[in-house]
XYZ file of C-alpha atoms in Angstrom:
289
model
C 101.743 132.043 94.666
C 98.933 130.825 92.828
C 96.617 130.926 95.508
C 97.604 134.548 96.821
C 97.051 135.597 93.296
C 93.137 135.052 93.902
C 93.176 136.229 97.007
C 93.899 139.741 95.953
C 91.150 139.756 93.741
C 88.041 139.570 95.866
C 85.263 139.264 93.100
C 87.932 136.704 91.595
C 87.984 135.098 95.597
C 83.849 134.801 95.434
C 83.528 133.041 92.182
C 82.992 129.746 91.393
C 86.024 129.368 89.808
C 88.018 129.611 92.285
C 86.679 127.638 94.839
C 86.820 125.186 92.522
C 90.463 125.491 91.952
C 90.503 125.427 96.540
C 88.553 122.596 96.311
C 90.538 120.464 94.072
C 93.860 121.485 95.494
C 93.056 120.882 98.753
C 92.017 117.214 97.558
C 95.107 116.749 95.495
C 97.131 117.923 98.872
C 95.473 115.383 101.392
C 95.855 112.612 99.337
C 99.446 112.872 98.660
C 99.469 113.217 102.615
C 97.110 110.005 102.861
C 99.304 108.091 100.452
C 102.381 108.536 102.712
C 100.889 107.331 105.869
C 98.503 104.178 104.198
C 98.758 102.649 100.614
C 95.928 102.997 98.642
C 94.528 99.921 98.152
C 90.978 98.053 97.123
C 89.283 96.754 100.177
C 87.417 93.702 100.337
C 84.299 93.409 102.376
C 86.389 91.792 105.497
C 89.418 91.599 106.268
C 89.652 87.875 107.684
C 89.527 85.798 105.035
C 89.184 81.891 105.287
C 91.857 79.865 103.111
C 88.818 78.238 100.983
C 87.568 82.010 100.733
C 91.078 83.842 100.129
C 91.763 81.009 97.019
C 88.342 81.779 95.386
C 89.765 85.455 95.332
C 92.768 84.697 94.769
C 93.027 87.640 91.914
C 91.424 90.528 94.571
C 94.259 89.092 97.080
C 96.749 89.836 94.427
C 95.435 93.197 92.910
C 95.739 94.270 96.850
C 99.485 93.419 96.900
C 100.312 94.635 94.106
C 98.575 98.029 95.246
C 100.944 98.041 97.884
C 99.038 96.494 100.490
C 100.888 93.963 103.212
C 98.875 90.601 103.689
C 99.060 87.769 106.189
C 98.623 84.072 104.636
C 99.752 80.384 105.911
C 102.984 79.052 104.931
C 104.601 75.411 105.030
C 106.116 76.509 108.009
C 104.561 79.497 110.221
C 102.758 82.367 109.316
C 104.124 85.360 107.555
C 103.395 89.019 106.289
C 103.919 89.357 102.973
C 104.382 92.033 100.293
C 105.341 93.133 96.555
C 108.892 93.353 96.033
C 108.337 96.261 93.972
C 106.754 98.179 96.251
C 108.488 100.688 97.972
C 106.061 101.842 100.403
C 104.600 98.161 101.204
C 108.279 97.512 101.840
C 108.659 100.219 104.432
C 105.245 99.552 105.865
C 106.024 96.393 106.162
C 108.808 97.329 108.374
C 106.982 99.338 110.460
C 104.400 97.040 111.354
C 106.731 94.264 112.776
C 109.737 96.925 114.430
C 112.359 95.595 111.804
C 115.311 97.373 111.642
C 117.072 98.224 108.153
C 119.914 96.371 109.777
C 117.886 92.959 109.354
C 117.262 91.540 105.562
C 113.888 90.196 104.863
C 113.626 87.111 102.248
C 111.421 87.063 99.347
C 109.411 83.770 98.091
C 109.385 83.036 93.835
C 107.017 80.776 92.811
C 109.254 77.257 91.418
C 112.889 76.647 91.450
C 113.482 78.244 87.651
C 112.302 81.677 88.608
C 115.278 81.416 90.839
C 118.442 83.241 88.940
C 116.589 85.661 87.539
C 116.586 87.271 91.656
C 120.138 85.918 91.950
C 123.321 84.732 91.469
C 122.964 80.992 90.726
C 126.804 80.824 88.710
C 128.697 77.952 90.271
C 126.224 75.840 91.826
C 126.268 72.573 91.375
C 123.244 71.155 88.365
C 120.209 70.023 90.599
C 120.949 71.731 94.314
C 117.999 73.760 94.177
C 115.771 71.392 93.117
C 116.604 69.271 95.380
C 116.245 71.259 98.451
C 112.970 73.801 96.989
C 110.209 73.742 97.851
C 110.238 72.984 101.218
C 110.962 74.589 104.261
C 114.095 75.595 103.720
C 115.291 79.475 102.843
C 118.966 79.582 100.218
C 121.215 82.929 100.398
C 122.735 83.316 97.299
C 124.606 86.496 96.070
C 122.380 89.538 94.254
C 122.281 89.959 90.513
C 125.204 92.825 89.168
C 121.784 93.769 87.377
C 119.313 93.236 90.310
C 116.018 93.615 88.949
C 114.302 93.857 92.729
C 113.928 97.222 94.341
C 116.923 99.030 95.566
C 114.775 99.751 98.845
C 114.747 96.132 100.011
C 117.563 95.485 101.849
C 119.378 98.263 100.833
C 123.367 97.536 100.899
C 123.183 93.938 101.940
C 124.979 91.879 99.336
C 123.073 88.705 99.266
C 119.800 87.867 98.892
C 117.283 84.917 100.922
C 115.025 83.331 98.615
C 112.305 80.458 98.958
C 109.785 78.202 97.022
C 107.385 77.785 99.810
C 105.907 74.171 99.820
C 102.383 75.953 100.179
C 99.200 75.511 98.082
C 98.171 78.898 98.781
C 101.495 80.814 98.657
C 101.635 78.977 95.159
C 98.392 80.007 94.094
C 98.955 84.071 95.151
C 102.357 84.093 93.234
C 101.236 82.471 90.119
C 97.837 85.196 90.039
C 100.691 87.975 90.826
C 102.439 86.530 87.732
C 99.056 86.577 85.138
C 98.210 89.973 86.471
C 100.726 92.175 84.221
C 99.863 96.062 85.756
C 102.299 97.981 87.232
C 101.696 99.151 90.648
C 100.136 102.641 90.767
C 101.956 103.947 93.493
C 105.866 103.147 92.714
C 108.247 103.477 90.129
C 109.723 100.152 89.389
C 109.161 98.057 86.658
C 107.798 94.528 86.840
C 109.248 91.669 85.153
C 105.903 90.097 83.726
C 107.581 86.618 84.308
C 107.547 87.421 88.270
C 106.253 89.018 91.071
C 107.866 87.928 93.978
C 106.971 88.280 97.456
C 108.820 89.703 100.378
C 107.657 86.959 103.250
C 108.405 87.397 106.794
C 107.405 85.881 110.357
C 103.559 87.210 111.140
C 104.904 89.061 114.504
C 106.502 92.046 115.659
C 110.677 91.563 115.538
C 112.007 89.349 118.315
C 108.598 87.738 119.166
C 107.904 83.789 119.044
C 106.900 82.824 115.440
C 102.810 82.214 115.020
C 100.798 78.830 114.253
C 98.150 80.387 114.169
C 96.020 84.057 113.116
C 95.244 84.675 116.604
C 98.365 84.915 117.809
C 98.686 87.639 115.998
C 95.465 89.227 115.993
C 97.506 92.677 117.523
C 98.355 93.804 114.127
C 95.456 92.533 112.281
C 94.241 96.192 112.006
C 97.374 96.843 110.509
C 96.649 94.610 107.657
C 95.290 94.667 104.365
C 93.943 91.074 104.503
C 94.628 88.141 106.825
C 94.347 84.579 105.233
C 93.084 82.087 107.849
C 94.197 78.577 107.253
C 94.067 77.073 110.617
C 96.796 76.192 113.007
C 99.836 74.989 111.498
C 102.249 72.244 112.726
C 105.363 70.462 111.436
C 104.627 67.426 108.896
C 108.820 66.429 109.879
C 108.030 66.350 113.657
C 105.295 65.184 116.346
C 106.123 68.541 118.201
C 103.663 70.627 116.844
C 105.821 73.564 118.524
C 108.407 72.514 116.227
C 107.498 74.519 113.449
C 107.422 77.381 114.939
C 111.543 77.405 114.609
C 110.580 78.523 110.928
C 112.341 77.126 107.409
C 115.936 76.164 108.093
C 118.138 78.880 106.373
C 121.569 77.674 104.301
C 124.112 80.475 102.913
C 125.629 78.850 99.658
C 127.332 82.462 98.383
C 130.847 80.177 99.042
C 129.911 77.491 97.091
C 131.221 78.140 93.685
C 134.545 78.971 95.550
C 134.845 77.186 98.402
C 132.512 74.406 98.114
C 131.402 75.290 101.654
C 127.795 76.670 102.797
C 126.719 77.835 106.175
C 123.976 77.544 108.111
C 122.504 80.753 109.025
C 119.227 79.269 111.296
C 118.756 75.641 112.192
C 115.092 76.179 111.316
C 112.608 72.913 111.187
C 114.298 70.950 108.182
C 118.289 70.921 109.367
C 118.908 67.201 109.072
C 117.119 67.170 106.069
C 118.952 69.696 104.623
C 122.317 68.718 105.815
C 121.787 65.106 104.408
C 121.364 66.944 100.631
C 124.482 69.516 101.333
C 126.697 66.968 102.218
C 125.811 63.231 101.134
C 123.825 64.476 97.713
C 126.394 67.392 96.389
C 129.771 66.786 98.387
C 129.361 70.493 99.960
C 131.276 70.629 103.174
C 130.286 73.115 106.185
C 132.079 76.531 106.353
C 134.869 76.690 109.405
């Protein structure tokens, strides 16, 4: 209405005014259109980072993820893609790039045990359990918070929630900078507990491929990143198999446990016996029928 208001008025149509006022709404139209197909995010001068390169900065890494950007880095077990929790359109980009359906929860990564039950529901467990199994390679369901302070876009009406404390130098590193850096992302709503900034992680490969040891197996999507940490190939310190880690962290549901004293185990993973030993001989948990 605006615009056909000027355009009635032709010595109002040839001044500077107005295209001035064409100028800056086309601008103000193509990037609301940019920022729904690509977050806007600071670039670094490449895009492959070494791991010696990617920890000296450490704080760009994080100002990108916080911006909404989706990052590949090394774990203690395989590669992943990773993103802010917060962010709803890293979240559905994030999606996109791997093929995940809605219909398949993705797990987020806290930096130490304690930041823990403020993502979930830690009532009933017995004192210790997490400490004992985190970190490591191992991934704990546990039911959402009745006042869940993560966005309502990841893993919309799913219940529970899969949490880790990656055993990972670098993954440590990126969540603790996440942590001292206390902006708010400029492109979503949510607010951001300054105590954490959690991480959605998941595998570095589209959905239903073999988990990656190493960036070139996945060098497909690198153009679909924001940054890719390079930190060599990656193989299993708990087995001579270096294909062994590619089965990923062993995942345990321990929702039942206050109840039931039962868990379940969701994936074998690369740390089952290990696990199994603390569920059963360590706590007196029993496996769900």
């Amino acid at each position: 209405m605006i615009l056909s208001a000027f355009l009635t008025d032709d010595q109002t149509y040839h001044s500077p005014l107005y295209f001035s006022f064409v100028v800056t709404l086309l601008a103000l139209k193509s990037s609301a259109i940019l920022e729904n197909i690509v977050p806007m995010v600071p670039l670094l001068d490449k895009k492959v980072l070494s791991l010696a390169e990617a920890t000296t900065r450490i704080a760009q890494v994080a100002q990108i993820v916080r911006m909404g950007g989706v990052i590949a880095l090394p774990t203690d077990t395989i590669y992943g893609l990773a993103c802010s929790v917060h962010s709803t359109s890293a979240l559905k980009r994030i999606r996109e790039i791997k093929g995940r359906s809605l219909n398949k929860p993705m797990a987020i990564c806290v930096d130490k045990v304690s930041s823990i039950p403020r993502v979930c529901n830690t009532y009933g467990l017995p004192d210790d359990l997490l400490s004992a199994l985190l970190p490591g390679p191992v991934t704990v369901v546990l039911p959402r918070l009745s006042d869940d302070p993560l966005s309502v876009d990841l893993n919309p009406n799913v219940n529970s929630l899969a949490v880790r404390v990656p055993d990972c130098g670098f993954v440590q590193k990126l969540l603790c900078a996440l942590r001292a850096h206390r902006n708010p992302p400029l492109h979503d709503s949510d607010q951001v507990d300054s105590r954490d900034h959690p991480l959605v992680l998941t595998s570095a490969n589209l959905s239903g491929d073999t988990s990656t040891l190493s960036v070139e197996e996945f060098r497909d999507i690198w153009h679909l990143l924001d940054v890719v940490v390079d930190g060599g190939s990656i193989c299993s310190s708990r087995d001579s198999d270096p294909e062994a880690a590619r089965a990923g962290s062993t995942i345990v549901d321990l929702c039942s446990v206050a109840l039931r004293r039962e868990y379940r185990v969701v994936r074998t993973g690369s740390a089952l016996e290990h696990t199994v030993k603390i569920l059963e001989h360590d706590f007196g948990l029993r496996p769900a029928k």
